[in-house]
């Protein structure tokens, strides 16, 4: 039973990425984080092996690059996304989906490591 459940989960993850591409959704760390902080993200999709780094301002704003974070504050600190992703998803009302296998590979290759379906 477990292999069938895992196969169904992997297929659902691939279908989610396809919906994001067709919606259109957003992908790439900076565009995803920007949409998230605007309250536009319904589902935030990240790789199971999450090792991305982000830049965080003291008041909580984040960017995928130091340049983007500097739009919010003068001295953002580099932090691990995995340490803040749960709080970010909660604060902005986004569902969090971690993908594995083929979907994880596609997310890293075709979506620059992060993707999101949008509310509006």
PDB file of C-alpha atoms in Angstrom:
ATOM      1  CA  UNK A   1       0.000   0.000   0.000  1.00  0.00           C
ATOM      2  CA  UNK A   2       2.826   2.447   0.829  1.00  0.00           C
ATOM      3  CA  UNK A   3       4.330   2.376  -2.697  1.00  0.00           C
ATOM      4  CA  UNK A   4       0.914   3.158  -4.199  1.00  0.00           C
ATOM      5  CA  UNK A   5       0.392   6.071  -1.806  1.00  0.00           C
ATOM      6  CA  UNK A   6       3.847   7.452  -2.517  1.00  0.00           C
ATOM      7  CA  UNK A   7       3.304   7.153  -6.263  1.00  0.00           C
ATOM      8  CA  UNK A   8      -0.019   9.013  -5.961  1.00  0.00           C
ATOM      9  CA  UNK A   9       1.633  11.734  -3.880  1.00  0.00           C
ATOM     10  CA  UNK A  10       4.449  12.188  -6.424  1.00  0.00           C
ATOM     11  CA  UNK A  11       1.867  12.441  -9.248  1.00  0.00           C
ATOM     12  CA  UNK A  12      -0.099  15.060  -7.286  1.00  0.00           C
ATOM     13  CA  UNK A  13       3.104  17.063  -6.784  1.00  0.00           C
ATOM     14  CA  UNK A  14       3.823  17.027 -10.529  1.00  0.00           C
ATOM     15  CA  UNK A  15       0.232  18.069 -11.227  1.00  0.00           C
ATOM     16  CA  UNK A  16       0.579  20.972  -8.775  1.00  0.00           C
ATOM     17  CA  UNK A  17       3.688  22.225 -10.593  1.00  0.00           C
ATOM     18  CA  UNK A  18       1.866  21.964 -13.914  1.00  0.00           C
ATOM     19  CA  UNK A  19      -1.070  24.021 -12.528  1.00  0.00           C
ATOM     20  CA  UNK A  20       1.379  26.659 -11.294  1.00  0.00           C
ATOM     21  CA  UNK A  21       2.974  26.864 -14.727  1.00  0.00           C
ATOM     22  CA  UNK A  22      -0.418  27.147 -16.454  1.00  0.00           C
ATOM     23  CA  UNK A  23      -2.153  29.440 -13.932  1.00  0.00           C
ATOM     24  CA  UNK A  24       0.244  31.322 -14.220  1.00  0.00           C
ATOM     25  CA  UNK A  25       1.803  31.110 -10.811  1.00  0.00           C
ATOM     26  CA  UNK A  26       5.158  32.532  -9.847  1.00  0.00           C
ATOM     27  CA  UNK A  27       8.529  30.864  -9.483  1.00  0.00           C
ATOM     28  CA  UNK A  28      12.035  31.775  -8.466  1.00  0.00           C
ATOM     29  CA  UNK A  29      12.861  32.720  -4.893  1.00  0.00           C
ATOM     30  CA  UNK A  30      12.527  36.516  -5.154  1.00  0.00           C
ATOM     31  CA  UNK A  31       9.212  36.525  -7.087  1.00  0.00           C
ATOM     32  CA  UNK A  32       7.753  33.867  -4.768  1.00  0.00           C
ATOM     33  CA  UNK A  33       8.805  35.696  -1.600  1.00  0.00           C
ATOM     34  CA  UNK A  34       7.479  38.979  -3.008  1.00  0.00           C
ATOM     35  CA  UNK A  35       4.087  37.428  -3.817  1.00  0.00           C
ATOM     36  CA  UNK A  36       4.029  35.744  -0.400  1.00  0.00           C
ATOM     37  CA  UNK A  37       4.606  39.016   1.441  1.00  0.00           C
ATOM     38  CA  UNK A  38       1.832  40.644  -0.600  1.00  0.00           C
ATOM     39  CA  UNK A  39      -0.582  37.938   0.594  1.00  0.00           C
ATOM     40  CA  UNK A  40      -1.024  36.546  -2.927  1.00  0.00           C
ATOM     41  CA  UNK A  41       0.323  33.019  -2.339  1.00  0.00           C
ATOM     42  CA  UNK A  42      -2.147  30.209  -1.830  1.00  0.00           C
ATOM     43  CA  UNK A  43       0.360  27.327  -1.936  1.00  0.00           C
ATOM     44  CA  UNK A  44       4.115  27.707  -1.486  1.00  0.00           C
ATOM     45  CA  UNK A  45       6.031  24.835  -3.109  1.00  0.00           C
ATOM     46  CA  UNK A  46       9.577  24.068  -1.988  1.00  0.00           C
ATOM     47  CA  UNK A  47      12.009  21.163  -2.438  1.00  0.00           C
ATOM     48  CA  UNK A  48      12.104  18.460   0.222  1.00  0.00           C
ATOM     49  CA  UNK A  49      15.871  19.024   0.583  1.00  0.00           C
ATOM     50  CA  UNK A  50      15.458  22.707   1.396  1.00  0.00           C
ATOM     51  CA  UNK A  51      18.845  24.375   1.579  1.00  0.00           C
ATOM     52  CA  UNK A  52      18.018  27.839   0.202  1.00  0.00           C
ATOM     53  CA  UNK A  53      19.322  30.940   1.930  1.00  0.00           C
ATOM     54  CA  UNK A  54      17.333  34.158   2.191  1.00  0.00           C
ATOM     55  CA  UNK A  55      17.988  37.646   3.497  1.00  0.00           C
ATOM     56  CA  UNK A  56      15.877  38.752   6.456  1.00  0.00           C
ATOM     57  CA  UNK A  57      15.325  42.207   7.912  1.00  0.00           C
ATOM     58  CA  UNK A  58      14.967  42.706  11.674  1.00  0.00           C
ATOM     59  CA  UNK A  59      11.275  43.562  11.301  1.00  0.00           C
ATOM     60  CA  UNK A  60      10.651  40.331   9.340  1.00  0.00           C
ATOM     61  CA  UNK A  61      10.635  41.278   5.647  1.00  0.00           C
ATOM     62  CA  UNK A  62      12.619  38.846   3.482  1.00  0.00           C
ATOM     63  CA  UNK A  63      14.229  38.664   0.060  1.00  0.00           C
ATOM     64  CA  UNK A  64      15.862  35.933  -1.953  1.00  0.00           C
ATOM     65  CA  UNK A  65      18.847  38.216  -2.512  1.00  0.00           C
ATOM     66  CA  UNK A  66      20.510  40.886  -0.406  1.00  0.00           C
ATOM     67  CA  UNK A  67      19.579  43.479  -3.032  1.00  0.00           C
ATOM     68  CA  UNK A  68      15.882  42.626  -2.784  1.00  0.00           C
ATOM     69  CA  UNK A  69      15.933  42.621   1.034  1.00  0.00           C
ATOM     70  CA  UNK A  70      17.672  46.013   1.020  1.00  0.00           C
ATOM     71  CA  UNK A  71      14.470  47.452  -0.393  1.00  0.00           C
ATOM     72  CA  UNK A  72      13.031  46.816   3.092  1.00  0.00           C
ATOM     73  CA  UNK A  73      15.978  47.573   5.379  1.00  0.00           C
ATOM     74  CA  UNK A  74      19.615  48.648   5.278  1.00  0.00           C
ATOM     75  CA  UNK A  75      21.309  45.592   6.795  1.00  0.00           C
ATOM     76  CA  UNK A  76      19.471  42.323   6.155  1.00  0.00           C
ATOM     77  CA  UNK A  77      20.983  39.157   7.604  1.00  0.00           C
ATOM     78  CA  UNK A  78      21.485  35.966   5.607  1.00  0.00           C
ATOM     79  CA  UNK A  79      19.523  33.073   7.143  1.00  0.00           C
ATOM     80  CA  UNK A  80      18.412  29.576   6.199  1.00  0.00           C
ATOM     81  CA  UNK A  81      14.938  29.560   4.620  1.00  0.00           C
ATOM     82  CA  UNK A  82      14.165  26.296   6.436  1.00  0.00           C
ATOM     83  CA  UNK A  83      14.418  28.158   9.769  1.00  0.00           C
ATOM     84  CA  UNK A  84      11.776  30.725   8.753  1.00  0.00           C
ATOM     85  CA  UNK A  85       9.538  29.063   6.164  1.00  0.00           C
ATOM     86  CA  UNK A  86       6.912  27.843   8.663  1.00  0.00           C
ATOM     87  CA  UNK A  87       6.516  31.296  10.189  1.00  0.00           C
ATOM     88  CA  UNK A  88       6.381  32.966   6.764  1.00  0.00           C
ATOM     89  CA  UNK A  89       3.698  30.565   5.545  1.00  0.00           C
ATOM     90  CA  UNK A  90       1.687  31.046   8.751  1.00  0.00           C
ATOM     91  CA  UNK A  91       2.027  34.838   8.789  1.00  0.00           C
ATOM     92  CA  UNK A  92       0.840  35.191   5.195  1.00  0.00           C
ATOM     93  CA  UNK A  93      -1.777  32.419   5.231  1.00  0.00           C
ATOM     94  CA  UNK A  94      -0.061  30.196   2.670  1.00  0.00           C
ATOM     95  CA  UNK A  95      -0.274  26.423   2.484  1.00  0.00           C
ATOM     96  CA  UNK A  96       3.169  24.799   2.411  1.00  0.00           C
ATOM     97  CA  UNK A  97       3.987  21.890   0.087  1.00  0.00           C
ATOM     98  CA  UNK A  98       7.346  20.134   0.025  1.00  0.00           C
ATOM     99  CA  UNK A  99       7.970  18.016  -3.067  1.00  0.00           C
ATOM    100  CA  UNK A 100      10.250  15.031  -3.604  1.00  0.00           C
ATOM    101  CA  UNK A 101      11.453  12.836  -6.424  1.00  0.00           C
ATOM    102  CA  UNK A 102      10.744  13.913  -9.993  1.00  0.00           C
ATOM    103  CA  UNK A 103       8.741  16.953  -8.837  1.00  0.00           C
ATOM    104  CA  UNK A 104      11.654  18.130  -6.695  1.00  0.00           C
ATOM    105  CA  UNK A 105      13.996  17.811  -9.671  1.00  0.00           C
ATOM    106  CA  UNK A 106      11.603  19.744 -11.877  1.00  0.00           C
ATOM    107  CA  UNK A 107      11.132  22.428  -9.207  1.00  0.00           C
ATOM    108  CA  UNK A 108      14.900  22.917  -8.969  1.00  0.00           C
ATOM    109  CA  UNK A 109      15.494  22.775 -12.719  1.00  0.00           C
ATOM    110  CA  UNK A 110      12.467  24.529 -14.253  1.00  0.00           C
ATOM    111  CA  UNK A 111      11.187  26.733 -11.398  1.00  0.00           C
ATOM    112  CA  UNK A 112      14.498  27.935  -9.911  1.00  0.00           C
ATOM    113  CA  UNK A 113      13.876  26.125  -6.611  1.00  0.00           C
ATOM    114  CA  UNK A 114      10.594  27.707  -5.460  1.00  0.00           C
ATOM    115  CA  UNK A 115       7.100  28.089  -6.896  1.00  0.00           C
ATOM    116  CA  UNK A 116       3.699  29.287  -5.767  1.00  0.00           C
ATOM    117  CA  UNK A 117       0.086  29.136  -6.832  1.00  0.00           C
ATOM    118  CA  UNK A 118      -1.640  32.479  -6.450  1.00  0.00           C
ATOM    119  CA  UNK A 119      -4.911  33.553  -4.902  1.00  0.00           C
ATOM    120  CA  UNK A 120      -5.291  36.476  -7.289  1.00  0.00           C
TER     121      UNK A 120
END
